[in-house]
XYZ file of C-alpha atoms in Angstrom:
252
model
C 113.189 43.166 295.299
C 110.480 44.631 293.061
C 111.092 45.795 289.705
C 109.732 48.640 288.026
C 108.385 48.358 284.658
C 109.002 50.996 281.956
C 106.383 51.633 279.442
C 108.464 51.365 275.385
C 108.936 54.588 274.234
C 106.978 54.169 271.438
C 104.040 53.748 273.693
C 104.481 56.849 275.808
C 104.806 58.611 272.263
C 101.349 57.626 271.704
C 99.758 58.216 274.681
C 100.841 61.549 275.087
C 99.457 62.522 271.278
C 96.183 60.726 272.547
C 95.981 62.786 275.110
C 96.766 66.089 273.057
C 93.942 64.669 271.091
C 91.285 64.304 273.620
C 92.291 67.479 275.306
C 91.447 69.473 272.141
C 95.266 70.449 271.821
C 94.982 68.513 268.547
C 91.557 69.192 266.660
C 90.443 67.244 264.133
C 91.808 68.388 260.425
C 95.401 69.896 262.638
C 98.312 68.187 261.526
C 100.523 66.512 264.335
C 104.240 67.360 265.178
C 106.681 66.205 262.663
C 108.583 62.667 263.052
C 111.437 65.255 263.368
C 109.984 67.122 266.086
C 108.827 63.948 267.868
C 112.075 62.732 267.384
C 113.209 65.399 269.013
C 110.886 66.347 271.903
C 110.724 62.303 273.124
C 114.487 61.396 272.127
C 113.142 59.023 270.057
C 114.360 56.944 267.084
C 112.466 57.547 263.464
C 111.356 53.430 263.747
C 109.953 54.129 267.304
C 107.768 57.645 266.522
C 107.013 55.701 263.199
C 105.554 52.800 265.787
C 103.677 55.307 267.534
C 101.859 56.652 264.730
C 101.337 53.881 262.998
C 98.931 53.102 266.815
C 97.210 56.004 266.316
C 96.565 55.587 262.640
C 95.246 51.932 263.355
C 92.771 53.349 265.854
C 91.380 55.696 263.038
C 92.767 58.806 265.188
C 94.717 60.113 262.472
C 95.289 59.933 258.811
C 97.958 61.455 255.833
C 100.894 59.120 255.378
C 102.955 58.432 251.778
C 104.537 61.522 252.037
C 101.629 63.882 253.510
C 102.038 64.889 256.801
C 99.988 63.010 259.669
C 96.345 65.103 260.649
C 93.961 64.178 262.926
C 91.087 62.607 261.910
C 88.685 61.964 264.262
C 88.636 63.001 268.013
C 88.466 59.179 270.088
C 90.441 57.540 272.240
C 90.117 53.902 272.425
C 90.136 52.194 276.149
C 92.098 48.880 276.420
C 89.919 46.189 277.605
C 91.662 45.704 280.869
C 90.513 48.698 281.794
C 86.687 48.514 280.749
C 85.594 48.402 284.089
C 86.640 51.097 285.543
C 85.502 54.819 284.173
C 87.793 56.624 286.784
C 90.992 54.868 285.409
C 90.099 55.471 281.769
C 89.144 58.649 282.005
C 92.466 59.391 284.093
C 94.425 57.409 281.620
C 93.635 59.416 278.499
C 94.279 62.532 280.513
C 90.557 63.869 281.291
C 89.018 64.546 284.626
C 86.486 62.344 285.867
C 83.994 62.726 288.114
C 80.732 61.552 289.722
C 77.966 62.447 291.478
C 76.266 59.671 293.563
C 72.433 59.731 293.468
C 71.525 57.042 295.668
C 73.221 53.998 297.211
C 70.341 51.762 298.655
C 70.127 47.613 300.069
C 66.385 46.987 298.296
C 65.052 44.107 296.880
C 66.480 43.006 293.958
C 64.416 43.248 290.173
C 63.243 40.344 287.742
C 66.439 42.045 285.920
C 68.803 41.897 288.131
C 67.657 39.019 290.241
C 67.645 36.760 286.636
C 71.693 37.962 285.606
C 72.475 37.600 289.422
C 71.182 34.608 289.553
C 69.355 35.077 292.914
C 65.678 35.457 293.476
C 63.615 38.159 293.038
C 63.136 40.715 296.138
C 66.450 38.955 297.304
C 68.701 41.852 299.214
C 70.649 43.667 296.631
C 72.551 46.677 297.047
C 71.790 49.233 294.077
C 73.909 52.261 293.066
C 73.050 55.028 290.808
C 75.685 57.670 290.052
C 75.784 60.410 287.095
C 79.916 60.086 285.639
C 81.439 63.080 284.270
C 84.295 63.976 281.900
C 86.077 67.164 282.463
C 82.654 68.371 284.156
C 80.323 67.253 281.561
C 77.698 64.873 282.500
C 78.646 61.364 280.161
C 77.072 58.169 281.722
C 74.327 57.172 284.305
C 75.456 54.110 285.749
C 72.874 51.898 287.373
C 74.750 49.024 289.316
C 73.463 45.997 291.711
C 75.728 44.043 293.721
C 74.884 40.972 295.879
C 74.415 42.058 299.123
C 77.585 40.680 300.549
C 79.711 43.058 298.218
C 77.444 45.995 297.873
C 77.247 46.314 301.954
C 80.956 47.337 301.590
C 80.208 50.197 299.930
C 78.330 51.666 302.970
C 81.785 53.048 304.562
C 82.795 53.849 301.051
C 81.770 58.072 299.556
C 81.063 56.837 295.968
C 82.097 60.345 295.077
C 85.594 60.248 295.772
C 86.360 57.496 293.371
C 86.581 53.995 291.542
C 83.975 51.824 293.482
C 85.763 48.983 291.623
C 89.108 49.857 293.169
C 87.527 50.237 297.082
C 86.139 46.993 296.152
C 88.901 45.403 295.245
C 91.005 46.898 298.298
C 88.638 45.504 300.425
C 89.683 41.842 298.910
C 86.847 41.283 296.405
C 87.840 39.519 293.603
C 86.623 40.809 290.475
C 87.950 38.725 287.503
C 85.889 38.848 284.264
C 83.027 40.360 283.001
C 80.804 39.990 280.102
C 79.228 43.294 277.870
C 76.163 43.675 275.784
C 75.568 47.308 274.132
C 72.852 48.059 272.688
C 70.733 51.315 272.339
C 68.424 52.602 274.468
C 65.934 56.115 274.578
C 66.873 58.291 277.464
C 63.509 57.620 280.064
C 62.652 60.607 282.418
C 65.776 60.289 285.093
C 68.058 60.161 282.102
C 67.202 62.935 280.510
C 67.395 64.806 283.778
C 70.405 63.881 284.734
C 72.036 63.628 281.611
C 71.048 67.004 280.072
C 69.052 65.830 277.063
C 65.405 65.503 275.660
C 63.368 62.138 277.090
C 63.546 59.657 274.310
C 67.464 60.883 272.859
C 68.886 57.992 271.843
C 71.819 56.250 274.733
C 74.157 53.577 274.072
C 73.857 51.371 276.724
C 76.314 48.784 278.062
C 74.953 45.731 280.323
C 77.540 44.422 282.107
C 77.479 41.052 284.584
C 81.022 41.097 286.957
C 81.999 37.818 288.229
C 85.088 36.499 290.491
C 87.488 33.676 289.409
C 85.016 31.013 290.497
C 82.338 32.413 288.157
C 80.038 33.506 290.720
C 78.270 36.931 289.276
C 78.879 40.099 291.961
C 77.476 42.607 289.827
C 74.807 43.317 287.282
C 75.211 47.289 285.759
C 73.045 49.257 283.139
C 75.577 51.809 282.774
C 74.010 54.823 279.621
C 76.318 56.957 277.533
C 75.744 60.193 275.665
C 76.629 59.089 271.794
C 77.993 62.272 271.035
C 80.477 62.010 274.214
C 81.396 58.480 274.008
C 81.236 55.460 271.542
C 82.370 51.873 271.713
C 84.482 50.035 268.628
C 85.206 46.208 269.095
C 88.377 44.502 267.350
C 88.381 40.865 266.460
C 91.542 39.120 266.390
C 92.104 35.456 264.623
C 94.130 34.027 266.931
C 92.918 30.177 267.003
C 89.656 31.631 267.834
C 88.168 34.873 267.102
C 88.568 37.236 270.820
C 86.414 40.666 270.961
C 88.390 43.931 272.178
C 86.350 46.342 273.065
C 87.520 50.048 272.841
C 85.572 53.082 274.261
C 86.165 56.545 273.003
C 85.356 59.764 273.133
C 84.895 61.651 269.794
């Protein structure tokens, strides 16, 4: 017999501001609901709105407090890191639209780049995707992504325009377990720009990405480039025994 798992209350509380946040419903400077009205509206307990506020005012989303009412204070929502992978889910999960527009999906050989961080040799059969993401229409990130041949030949029966690539991979029984991030920033070169809707040279974030499966073996390398003024990245340390990075990406 499965279970179902229900999400606390106090979380749903959040998410649903978050969302009211991102969706413009909630500009920045507009003061939120009171705990009386949340109270209210989610049948919620003073300790559990209090819970959910507190969330928001950790992420830097809002501010007021000591007796002056909540406001928002800046426009992001932060993606947990379990979900870093996927843009579709995030997006979808902090109630925008995504969307993508597949460029090209091509077996080549692979780059010194890729072929190094895949750890395969160079002109080896790769299989390369470049797709332009959008949020709520608006052109966001070019994602540049090459897979060792035996996963990227999946995508060949896949439309990379009707969603997650991640998820049809792992339908399709590939096991994608960890990855590790570098961002750094990067000027936009010509098919950037283009695609992107900015000047050559604007400045990207960029976020390198090598995907591996539980044995370690890498099944991805990905250049993926954001529009700064669409999306940002915030990491977290916690002390736990060892310091462990979570990464957040918003949208401001």
């Amino acid at each position: 017999m499965v279970k179902s798992v229900t999400q606390p209350l106090h979380h749903r509380v959040a998410d649903s501001l978050r969302g009211r946040i991102s969706r413009g419903q909630l500009t920045v400077g507009a003061a939120l609901p009171s705990e009386a009205q949340l109270c209210e509206e989610f049948g919620a307990s003073r300790g559990t709105v209090r819970q959910a506020l507190a969330a928001l005012r950790n992420e830097g989303l809002i501010g007021g407090g000591q007796g002056k009412p909540p406001v928002v204070r800046h426009a992001a929502v932060a993606q947990p890191f379990e979900t870093f992978l996927s843009f579709t889910r995030w997006a979808r999960e902090m109630g925008r639209e995504p969307g993508q527009r597949t460029v090209e999906v091509a077996r080549r050989g692979a780059s010194q780049v890729a072929a190094d961080v895949l750890g395969v040799d160079e002109g080896s059969p790769v299989v390369e995707v470049l797709r332009l993401r959008l949020l709520d229409g608006i052109p966001t990130m070019l994602e540049r992504s090459s897979f060792i041949e035996p996963v990227g030949r999946l995508l060949f029966d896949f439309d990379p325009d009707g969603g997650s690539i991640y998820a049809h991979l792992l339908d399709r029984g590939i096991d994608l377990r960890a990855a590790r991030h570098t961002i750094d920033a990067i000027g936009a070169n010509e098919t950037d720009a283009e695609l992107l809707s900015i000047a050559v040279g604007a400045p990207l974030l960029r976020e390198r990405r090598r995907a591996t499966d539980a044995t370690g073996a890498r099944v991805e390398y990905a250049d993926d480039r954001y529009r700064p003024d669409l999306v940002t990245f915030t990491i977290d340390n916690v002390q736990a025994g060892r310091v462990s990075p979570h990464i957040l990406k918003e949208t401001p």
